[in-house]
Short mmCIF file of C-alpha atoms in Angstrom, two decimals:
data_model
loop_
_atom_site.label_atom_id
_atom_site.label_comp_id
_atom_site.label_asym_id
_atom_site.label_seq_id
_atom_site.Cartn_x
_atom_site.Cartn_y
_atom_site.Cartn_z
CA MET U 759 -0.02 0.04 -0.02
CA PRO U 760 1.51 3.35 -1.12
CA LYS U 761 2.10 6.05 1.81
CA LEU U 762 1.17 9.71 1.39
CA LEU U 763 2.52 12.17 3.81
CA GLN U 764 1.25 15.95 3.31
CA ILE U 765 2.82 18.73 5.55
CA ASN U 766 0.76 21.84 6.31
CA SER U 767 0.73 24.50 9.01
CA VAL U 768 -2.62 23.32 10.52
CA VAL U 769 -5.18 20.22 10.29
CA ASN U 770 -9.13 20.22 10.01
CA THR U 771 -9.16 23.98 10.61
CA GLY U 772 -9.21 26.97 8.40
CA SER U 773 -9.61 26.45 4.47
CA THR U 774 -6.25 24.48 3.96
CA GLY U 775 -6.45 22.48 6.99
CA ARG U 776 -10.04 21.14 5.82
CA ILE U 777 -8.44 20.40 2.48
CA VAL U 778 -5.74 18.41 3.95
CA GLU U 779 -8.00 16.33 6.21
CA GLN U 780 -10.54 15.56 3.32
CA LEU U 781 -7.61 14.95 1.27
CA GLY U 782 -6.04 12.48 3.39
CA GLN U 783 -9.15 10.90 4.11
CA TRP U 784 -9.96 10.49 0.56
CA ALA U 785 -6.53 9.13 -0.16
CA MET U 786 -7.56 6.35 2.52
CA THR U 787 -10.34 5.21 0.66
CA GLN U 788 -8.46 4.78 -2.68
CA GLY U 789 -5.94 2.50 -1.21
CA TRP U 790 -3.36 4.77 0.31
CA GLU U 791 -1.83 5.12 3.91
CA SER U 792 -2.34 8.72 4.87
CA TYR U 793 -0.36 11.01 7.19
CA ILE U 794 -0.14 14.56 8.06
CA ALA U 795 2.74 16.66 9.52
CA TYR U 796 1.51 20.03 10.86
CA GLY U 797 3.33 22.74 13.08
CA ARG U 798 0.55 24.92 14.37
CA GLU U 799 -2.78 23.68 15.29
CA ALA U 800 -4.57 20.33 14.84
CA ARG U 801 -8.40 19.63 15.43
CA GLU U 802 -9.70 16.00 15.70
CA SER U 803 -8.75 14.00 12.69
CA GLN U 804 -9.23 10.51 11.18
CA LEU U 805 -5.47 10.59 10.06
CA GLU U 806 -2.11 9.70 11.66
CA LEU U 807 -0.85 13.29 12.87
CA ILE U 808 2.82 14.08 13.26
CA ARG U 809 3.60 17.39 15.22
CA ILE U 810 6.67 19.18 13.70
CA GLY U 811 8.32 20.90 16.72
CA SER U 812 6.73 22.55 19.36
CA LYS U 813 4.63 25.93 20.56
CA ALA U 814 8.04 27.44 21.85
CA GLY U 815 9.66 26.81 18.71
CA VAL U 816 7.08 28.37 16.63
CA TYR U 817 7.28 31.35 19.07
CA LEU U 818 10.87 31.53 18.88
CA HIS U 819 10.95 31.10 14.96
CA ALA U 820 8.36 33.84 14.90
CA ILE U 821 10.50 36.36 16.70
CA ALA U 822 13.67 35.58 14.65
CA SER U 823 11.36 36.08 11.42
CA LYS U 824 10.11 39.52 12.97
CA TYR U 825 13.72 40.61 13.40
CA LEU U 826 15.68 39.20 10.65
CA ASP U 827 13.13 38.15 7.96
CA CYS U 828 14.20 34.69 8.23
CA HIS U 829 10.67 33.04 8.00
CA GLY U 830 11.24 29.32 7.02
CA LEU U 831 15.02 29.39 7.83
CA MET U 832 14.82 28.51 11.42
CA SER U 833 13.38 25.37 13.38
CA ARG U 834 16.31 23.51 12.48
CA TRP U 835 16.07 20.91 15.41
CA ALA U 836 12.27 20.33 14.80
CA THR U 837 13.13 19.72 11.21
CA ARG U 838 16.08 17.21 11.79
CA LYS U 839 13.66 15.43 14.14
CA PHE U 840 10.79 15.50 11.85
CA LEU U 841 13.09 14.39 9.03
CA LYS U 842 14.19 11.19 11.13
CA GLN U 843 10.49 10.48 11.27
CA LEU U 844 10.13 10.36 7.56
CA GLU U 845 13.03 7.94 7.15
CA VAL U 846 11.00 5.44 9.33
CA ILE U 847 7.65 6.18 7.44
CA ARG U 848 9.52 6.25 4.17
CA PRO U 849 6.48 7.92 2.08
CA ASP U 850 6.02 7.43 -1.55
CA VAL U 851 4.65 10.79 -2.11
CA VAL U 852 5.01 13.97 0.10
CA HIS U 853 2.43 16.70 -0.56
CA LEU U 854 3.24 20.06 0.64
CA HIS U 855 1.01 22.83 1.62
CA ASN U 856 1.51 25.78 3.55
CA ILE U 857 4.97 25.25 4.79
CA HIS U 858 5.28 29.00 5.90
CA GLY U 859 3.82 29.60 9.41
CA TYR U 860 7.22 29.53 11.80
CA TYR U 861 7.60 25.73 12.21
CA ILE U 862 10.03 24.10 9.70
CA ASN U 863 13.16 24.87 7.93
CA TYR U 864 12.29 24.38 4.26
CA PRO U 865 15.68 24.32 2.89
CA MET U 866 16.60 21.26 4.92
CA LEU U 867 13.17 19.74 3.99
CA PHE U 868 13.52 20.38 0.24
CA ASP U 869 17.39 19.04 0.39
CA TYR U 870 15.89 15.72 2.07
CA LEU U 871 13.16 15.36 -0.70
CA ARG U 872 15.95 15.93 -3.38
CA GLU U 873 18.39 13.65 -1.98
CA LYS U 874 15.85 10.88 -1.27
CA ASN U 875 14.21 11.54 -4.70
CA ILE U 876 10.93 11.36 -3.15
CA PRO U 877 8.00 12.52 -5.35
CA THR U 878 6.80 15.93 -4.28
CA VAL U 879 3.59 17.55 -4.98
CA ILE U 880 3.20 21.32 -3.96
CA THR U 881 -0.13 22.98 -3.76
CA MET U 882 -0.01 26.52 -4.38
CA HIS U 883 -2.45 28.14 -1.99
CA ASP U 884 -0.76 31.73 -1.91
CA PHE U 885 2.64 33.45 -3.37
CA TRP U 886 4.96 32.58 -0.48
CA LEU U 887 7.12 30.13 -2.35
CA MET U 888 7.80 32.63 -5.35
CA THR U 889 8.54 35.81 -3.34
CA GLY U 890 11.44 36.65 -1.08
CA HIS U 891 8.83 37.88 1.77
CA CYS U 892 5.09 38.00 0.93
CA ALA U 893 2.48 35.40 1.08
CA TYR U 894 0.21 37.76 -0.88
CA ILE U 895 1.10 40.17 -3.53
CA ASN U 896 -0.69 43.14 -5.07
CA LYS U 897 -0.42 44.54 -8.52
CA THR U 898 1.65 47.66 -7.61
CA CYS U 899 4.68 45.43 -6.89
CA ASP U 900 6.46 42.72 -9.51
CA ARG U 901 9.76 42.48 -7.42
CA TRP U 902 9.01 38.97 -7.29
CA LYS U 903 10.01 38.53 -10.89
CA ASN U 904 13.56 39.13 -10.73
CA GLY U 905 14.57 38.95 -7.41
CA CYS U 906 12.98 41.17 -4.94
CA GLY U 907 14.62 43.57 -2.42
CA LYS U 908 13.47 46.92 -1.02
CA CYS U 909 10.27 44.96 0.14
CA PRO U 910 7.45 47.41 0.28
CA ARG U 911 5.23 45.07 2.20
CA LEU U 912 7.34 44.23 5.28
CA ASP U 913 4.40 45.13 7.46
CA GLN U 914 2.32 42.16 5.76
CA TYR U 915 2.47 38.82 6.97
CA PRO U 916 5.11 37.57 7.69
CA ALA U 917 5.92 40.99 8.94
CA ALA U 918 9.38 41.58 9.61
CA LYS U 919 11.61 44.77 10.64
CA ARG U 920 14.72 43.89 8.42
CA ASP U 921 14.56 43.22 4.82
CA ALA U 922 16.11 40.19 3.65
CA SER U 923 13.72 39.54 0.61
CA ALA U 924 16.44 39.80 -1.82
CA SER U 925 18.37 36.92 -0.20
CA ASN U 926 15.43 34.95 0.39
CA TRP U 927 14.19 35.01 -3.02
CA GLN U 928 17.94 33.96 -4.36
CA LYS U 929 17.64 30.93 -1.78
CA LYS U 930 14.33 29.67 -3.28
CA ALA U 931 15.27 30.22 -6.71
CA ALA U 932 18.31 28.24 -6.04
CA LEU U 933 16.30 25.41 -4.47
CA PHE U 934 13.74 25.05 -7.33
CA ALA U 935 16.43 25.08 -9.84
CA ASP U 936 17.26 21.66 -8.77
CA MET U 937 14.45 20.22 -7.51
CA PRO U 938 13.50 17.97 -10.53
CA ASN U 939 10.94 15.80 -8.85
CA VAL U 940 8.37 18.04 -8.07
CA THR U 941 4.93 18.93 -9.58
CA LEU U 942 3.38 22.50 -8.73
CA VAL U 943 -0.39 22.73 -8.30
CA PRO U 944 -1.80 26.19 -8.56
CA VAL U 945 -5.40 26.39 -7.24
CA SER U 946 -6.35 28.44 -10.22
CA HIS U 947 -4.99 29.14 -13.69
CA TRP U 948 -4.50 32.80 -12.75
CA LEU U 949 -2.06 31.91 -9.98
CA GLY U 950 -0.55 29.45 -12.31
CA ARG U 951 0.11 32.06 -14.69
CA TYR U 952 1.83 33.84 -11.86
CA ALA U 953 4.05 31.24 -11.05
CA ASP U 954 5.13 30.96 -15.06
CA ALA U 955 6.39 34.61 -14.44
CA SER U 956 8.25 33.77 -11.32
CA LEU U 957 11.27 31.71 -10.09
CA LEU U 958 8.84 28.91 -10.26
CA LYS U 959 8.78 28.93 -13.99
CA LEU U 960 10.64 25.74 -14.68
CA VAL U 961 8.62 23.88 -12.06
CA LYS U 962 6.12 21.25 -14.02
CA GLN U 963 2.87 22.64 -13.50
CA GLN U 964 -1.06 21.20 -13.02
CA VAL U 965 -3.97 23.14 -11.95
CA ILE U 966 -6.15 21.50 -9.52
CA TYR U 967 -9.21 23.53 -8.41
CA ASN U 968 -10.23 23.75 -4.61
CA GLY U 969 -13.42 21.62 -3.81
CA ILE U 970 -16.19 21.46 -1.52
CA ASP U 971 -18.65 18.98 -0.39
CA THR U 972 -21.91 20.28 -2.10
CA GLU U 973 -23.82 18.20 0.45
CA VAL U 974 -22.35 20.30 3.43
CA PHE U 975 -23.06 23.46 1.13
CA LYS U 976 -26.41 23.42 -0.20
CA PRO U 977 -29.68 25.71 -0.15
CA CYS U 978 -31.35 25.78 3.23
CA ASP U 979 -34.98 26.48 3.82
CA LYS U 980 -35.06 30.45 3.72
CA GLN U 981 -38.21 30.54 6.22
CA GLU U 982 -36.35 28.73 9.22
CA VAL U 983 -34.42 31.50 10.85
CA SER U 984 -31.59 30.49 13.38
CA VAL U 985 -28.92 33.25 12.94
CA LYS U 986 -30.15 36.16 14.67
CA GLY U 987 -29.34 40.05 13.98
CA VAL U 988 -30.09 39.93 10.11
CA ASP U 989 -33.17 41.59 8.80
CA TRP U 990 -33.79 39.19 5.51
CA ASN U 991 -36.29 41.25 4.04
CA LYS U 992 -33.62 43.88 3.09
CA PHE U 993 -31.13 43.14 -0.12
CA THR U 994 -28.35 41.24 1.39
CA ILE U 995 -24.81 41.29 0.29
CA ILE U 996 -22.43 38.68 1.93
CA ALA U 997 -18.83 39.06 2.62
CA ILE U 998 -16.85 36.54 3.90
CA ALA U 999 -12.82 36.37 5.00
CA THR U 1000 -10.91 34.40 7.60
CA ARG U 1001 -9.61 37.62 9.07
CA TRP U 1002 -10.59 41.04 7.29
CA THR U 1003 -7.56 43.33 6.54
CA GLU U 1004 -7.01 46.32 4.58
CA ALA U 1005 -4.92 44.13 1.94
CA ASN U 1006 -8.00 41.80 1.45
CA GLY U 1007 -10.68 44.41 0.98
CA TYR U 1008 -12.03 45.45 4.31
CA LEU U 1009 -11.87 49.36 3.60
CA ASP U 1010 -13.78 48.64 0.13
CA ILE U 1011 -16.67 46.84 2.23
CA LEU U 1012 -16.99 49.57 4.46
CA GLN U 1013 -16.80 52.01 1.30
CA LEU U 1014 -19.79 49.92 -0.47
CA SER U 1015 -21.92 50.18 3.02
CA GLN U 1016 -21.74 54.00 2.49
CA LEU U 1017 -23.46 53.53 -1.05
CA LEU U 1018 -26.01 51.29 -0.30
CA SER U 1019 -29.69 52.58 -0.04
CA GLU U 1020 -31.73 51.76 3.09
CA ASP U 1021 -33.46 48.88 1.74
CA CYS U 1022 -30.08 47.09 1.46
CA GLN U 1023 -27.67 45.73 3.91
CA ILE U 1024 -24.30 43.80 4.13
CA VAL U 1025 -23.55 40.69 6.41
CA MET U 1026 -19.79 40.37 6.90
CA VAL U 1027 -18.23 37.36 8.56
CA GLY U 1028 -14.46 37.28 9.96
CA LEU U 1029 -14.27 40.41 12.02
CA ASP U 1030 -12.31 41.04 15.10
CA ASP U 1031 -13.76 42.72 18.24
CA GLU U 1032 -12.39 45.98 17.48
CA GLN U 1033 -13.89 46.11 13.65
CA MET U 1034 -17.34 45.01 15.46
CA LYS U 1035 -17.43 47.82 17.42
CA ALA U 1036 -16.73 50.41 14.68
CA LEU U 1037 -19.49 49.10 12.05
CA PRO U 1038 -22.10 51.33 10.41
CA ALA U 1039 -25.42 50.30 10.93
CA ASN U 1040 -26.13 48.81 7.63
CA ILE U 1041 -23.39 46.15 8.15
CA VAL U 1042 -24.39 43.04 10.25
CA GLY U 1043 -21.00 41.70 11.65
CA PHE U 1044 -20.27 37.98 12.67
CA LYS U 1045 -16.71 36.87 13.80
CA LYS U 1046 -15.00 34.16 12.28
CA THR U 1047 -17.23 30.94 12.45
CA GLU U 1048 -16.49 27.26 11.62
CA SER U 1049 -20.08 26.33 11.89
CA PHE U 1050 -21.05 24.95 8.39
CA THR U 1051 -24.97 25.25 9.54
CA GLN U 1052 -24.57 29.07 10.22
CA LEU U 1053 -22.71 29.50 6.93
CA GLN U 1054 -25.09 27.54 5.01
CA GLU U 1055 -27.94 29.77 6.31
CA LEU U 1056 -26.01 32.99 5.69
CA TYR U 1057 -24.96 31.96 2.26
CA SER U 1058 -28.48 30.56 1.21
CA LYS U 1059 -30.36 33.73 2.68
CA SER U 1060 -28.07 36.47 1.13
CA ASP U 1061 -29.10 37.78 -2.49
CA VAL U 1062 -25.35 37.86 -3.63
CA ILE U 1063 -21.90 37.20 -2.60
CA PHE U 1064 -19.14 39.89 -3.02
CA ASN U 1065 -15.54 39.23 -2.45
CA PRO U 1066 -13.22 42.54 -2.82
CA ASN U 1067 -9.63 40.57 -2.33
CA THR U 1068 -7.62 41.12 -5.27
CA GLU U 1069 -4.94 38.85 -3.94
CA VAL U 1070 -7.32 35.57 -3.41
CA THR U 1071 -5.82 32.94 -5.46
CA PHE U 1072 -8.96 30.93 -5.76
CA GLY U 1073 -12.29 32.05 -3.57
CA LEU U 1074 -13.36 29.10 -1.77
CA VAL U 1075 -16.17 31.33 -0.11
CA THR U 1076 -17.30 32.14 -3.27
CA ILE U 1077 -18.07 28.54 -4.60
CA GLU U 1078 -19.59 27.63 -1.06
CA ALA U 1079 -22.26 30.58 -1.64
CA MET U 1080 -22.70 29.31 -4.95
CA ALA U 1081 -23.45 25.75 -3.75
CA CYS U 1082 -26.02 27.30 -1.69
CA GLY U 1083 -27.64 28.79 -4.74
CA THR U 1084 -26.35 32.17 -4.21
CA PRO U 1085 -24.67 34.21 -7.10
CA ALA U 1086 -21.49 36.11 -6.92
CA ILE U 1087 -20.01 39.33 -7.98
CA ILE U 1088 -16.49 39.16 -8.82
CA LEU U 1089 -13.23 41.75 -9.64
CA ARG U 1090 -12.18 41.75 -12.84
CA ASP U 1091 -8.60 40.25 -13.20
CA THR U 1092 -8.68 37.94 -10.15
CA ALA U 1093 -9.03 34.27 -9.81
CA GLY U 1094 -12.64 34.74 -9.44
CA GLU U 1095 -13.21 34.82 -13.10
CA GLU U 1096 -12.71 31.35 -13.15
CA LEU U 1097 -15.71 30.54 -10.78
CA VAL U 1098 -18.47 32.20 -12.64
CA ASP U 1099 -20.22 32.61 -16.00
CA GLU U 1100 -23.00 34.85 -17.13
CA GLN U 1101 -25.72 32.53 -15.48
CA THR U 1102 -24.14 32.55 -12.19
CA GLY U 1103 -22.66 35.70 -11.53
CA PHE U 1104 -21.45 39.29 -12.23
CA MET U 1105 -17.93 40.91 -13.16
CA VAL U 1106 -17.03 44.43 -12.03
CA GLU U 1107 -13.90 46.37 -12.14
CA LYS U 1108 -14.48 48.63 -8.69
CA VAL U 1109 -16.54 48.64 -5.78
CA GLU U 1110 -19.00 51.44 -7.09
CA GLU U 1111 -20.09 49.09 -9.77
CA VAL U 1112 -21.79 46.56 -7.25
CA VAL U 1113 -24.29 49.32 -6.15
CA GLU U 1114 -25.38 49.38 -10.29
CA LEU U 1115 -26.01 45.57 -10.00
CA ILE U 1116 -28.42 45.58 -6.91
CA PRO U 1117 -31.58 46.36 -9.54
CA ILE U 1118 -30.49 43.83 -12.09
CA ILE U 1119 -30.25 41.05 -9.23
CA LYS U 1120 -33.39 41.96 -7.94
CA SER U 1121 -34.88 41.34 -11.22
CA ILE U 1122 -33.38 37.87 -12.18
CA ASN U 1123 -35.02 34.76 -11.82
CA LYS U 1124 -33.71 33.56 -8.09
CA GLU U 1125 -34.94 30.03 -8.68
CA GLN U 1126 -33.15 29.40 -12.31
CA THR U 1127 -30.14 31.18 -11.05
CA ALA U 1128 -29.70 29.23 -7.60
CA LYS U 1129 -29.90 25.90 -9.87
CA ALA U 1130 -27.42 27.35 -12.27
CA CYS U 1131 -25.09 28.12 -9.47
CA ARG U 1132 -25.13 24.97 -7.61
CA LEU U 1133 -24.94 23.06 -10.91
CA LYS U 1134 -21.61 25.10 -11.90
CA VAL U 1135 -20.15 23.66 -8.51
CA GLN U 1136 -21.28 20.40 -8.63
CA THR U 1137 -19.66 20.28 -12.13
CA LEU U 1138 -16.36 21.69 -11.80
CA PHE U 1139 -15.63 22.14 -7.98
CA GLU U 1140 -17.00 19.24 -6.17
CA ALA U 1141 -14.57 17.96 -3.50
CA SER U 1142 -14.57 14.26 -4.66
CA LYS U 1143 -13.96 15.27 -8.26
CA GLN U 1144 -10.85 17.13 -7.24
CA TYR U 1145 -9.54 15.17 -4.73
CA GLN U 1146 -9.43 12.39 -7.09
CA LYS U 1147 -7.37 14.19 -9.59
CA TYR U 1148 -4.85 14.39 -6.77
CA ILE U 1149 -4.93 10.52 -6.31
CA ASP U 1150 -4.25 10.57 -10.07
CA LEU U 1151 -1.52 12.63 -10.05
CA TYR U 1152 -0.07 10.54 -7.36
CA ASN U 1153 -0.42 7.55 -9.16
CA GLN U 1154 1.43 8.92 -12.13
CA LEU U 1155 4.15 10.13 -10.21
CA ILE U 1156 4.97 6.62 -8.58
CA GLY U 1157 3.88 4.84 -11.81
CA LYS U 1158 1.05 3.03 -10.47
#
């Protein structure tokens, strides 16, 4: 029986943590032994888990990263211990997800994978592998194409007081120039085009979209109300993030709220305490939730979802809403363009255009639109279909 070992910062929490858990479970149904190594947080799992390092080690790595801009270059002892565990497990395929997060030394890991010639899959959930510092990039900076340096976003995760982005970029470029047994999996073609223009351009690539379970995310009875505080008689725009920041559109949502008429409101999920206190009257705020039941109701009862994040690499919340029958408003030139068509969503250049779409959305046949949205997700983004693509890739890599 072949062995799969995935590595991610978290397990069964957050978007990547749930993907890792569900993919590992699917692999077991397809005849694979399945392991997950993690560095931060793990919730209840059906798989064999391996903790890399400790909380203290993560803390020390984070402090060093803050002052030296050496994210991913610490945790040598923890990584050395983990590699000894790999020697025992002897995985047939190693699948990397988020290897940033202050818990592993990526040059040590890559050197080991190259030395042992282990087929390696890397799901590209963000931009960190192709930059000298940033996990996410914006359109005003293209230093990542040629070597970074003089990073304008040192205050963004992983925040640092010293700029070592040029040397970090060189380290990554040197590693990927000598990793012949790696397959890069961007989660969208949009992200793949960025990879093609970066230090990852020589790495073979296969796009596999993220997926969701459409039996979990499905339309709910709009007459039943369990979520309190929302006036569902108003036209409702839902916006969701794991954590709202200026970088992913927090200020854009506030700007949108100022443009809405009195019969409209915004439901905003993923806010912290300070943000909750500062909301205008026409935004109903919720903190981050992992409750699928609550999300299902919020998605189903909203009239449209809007994702203002120009840096998002896929848009999982968008397809969750669509699976619940809710159309989407997408910003042009983002990964979201791959998620919708003319039956399931709308594209805008800027926030002001969202308001212009409200009369149009009010006039569409909601039942037909809901069916089209759900069918789109079931056809292209069903989790089992996406996970099977990974299994097919694993089997191809080991010649099975």
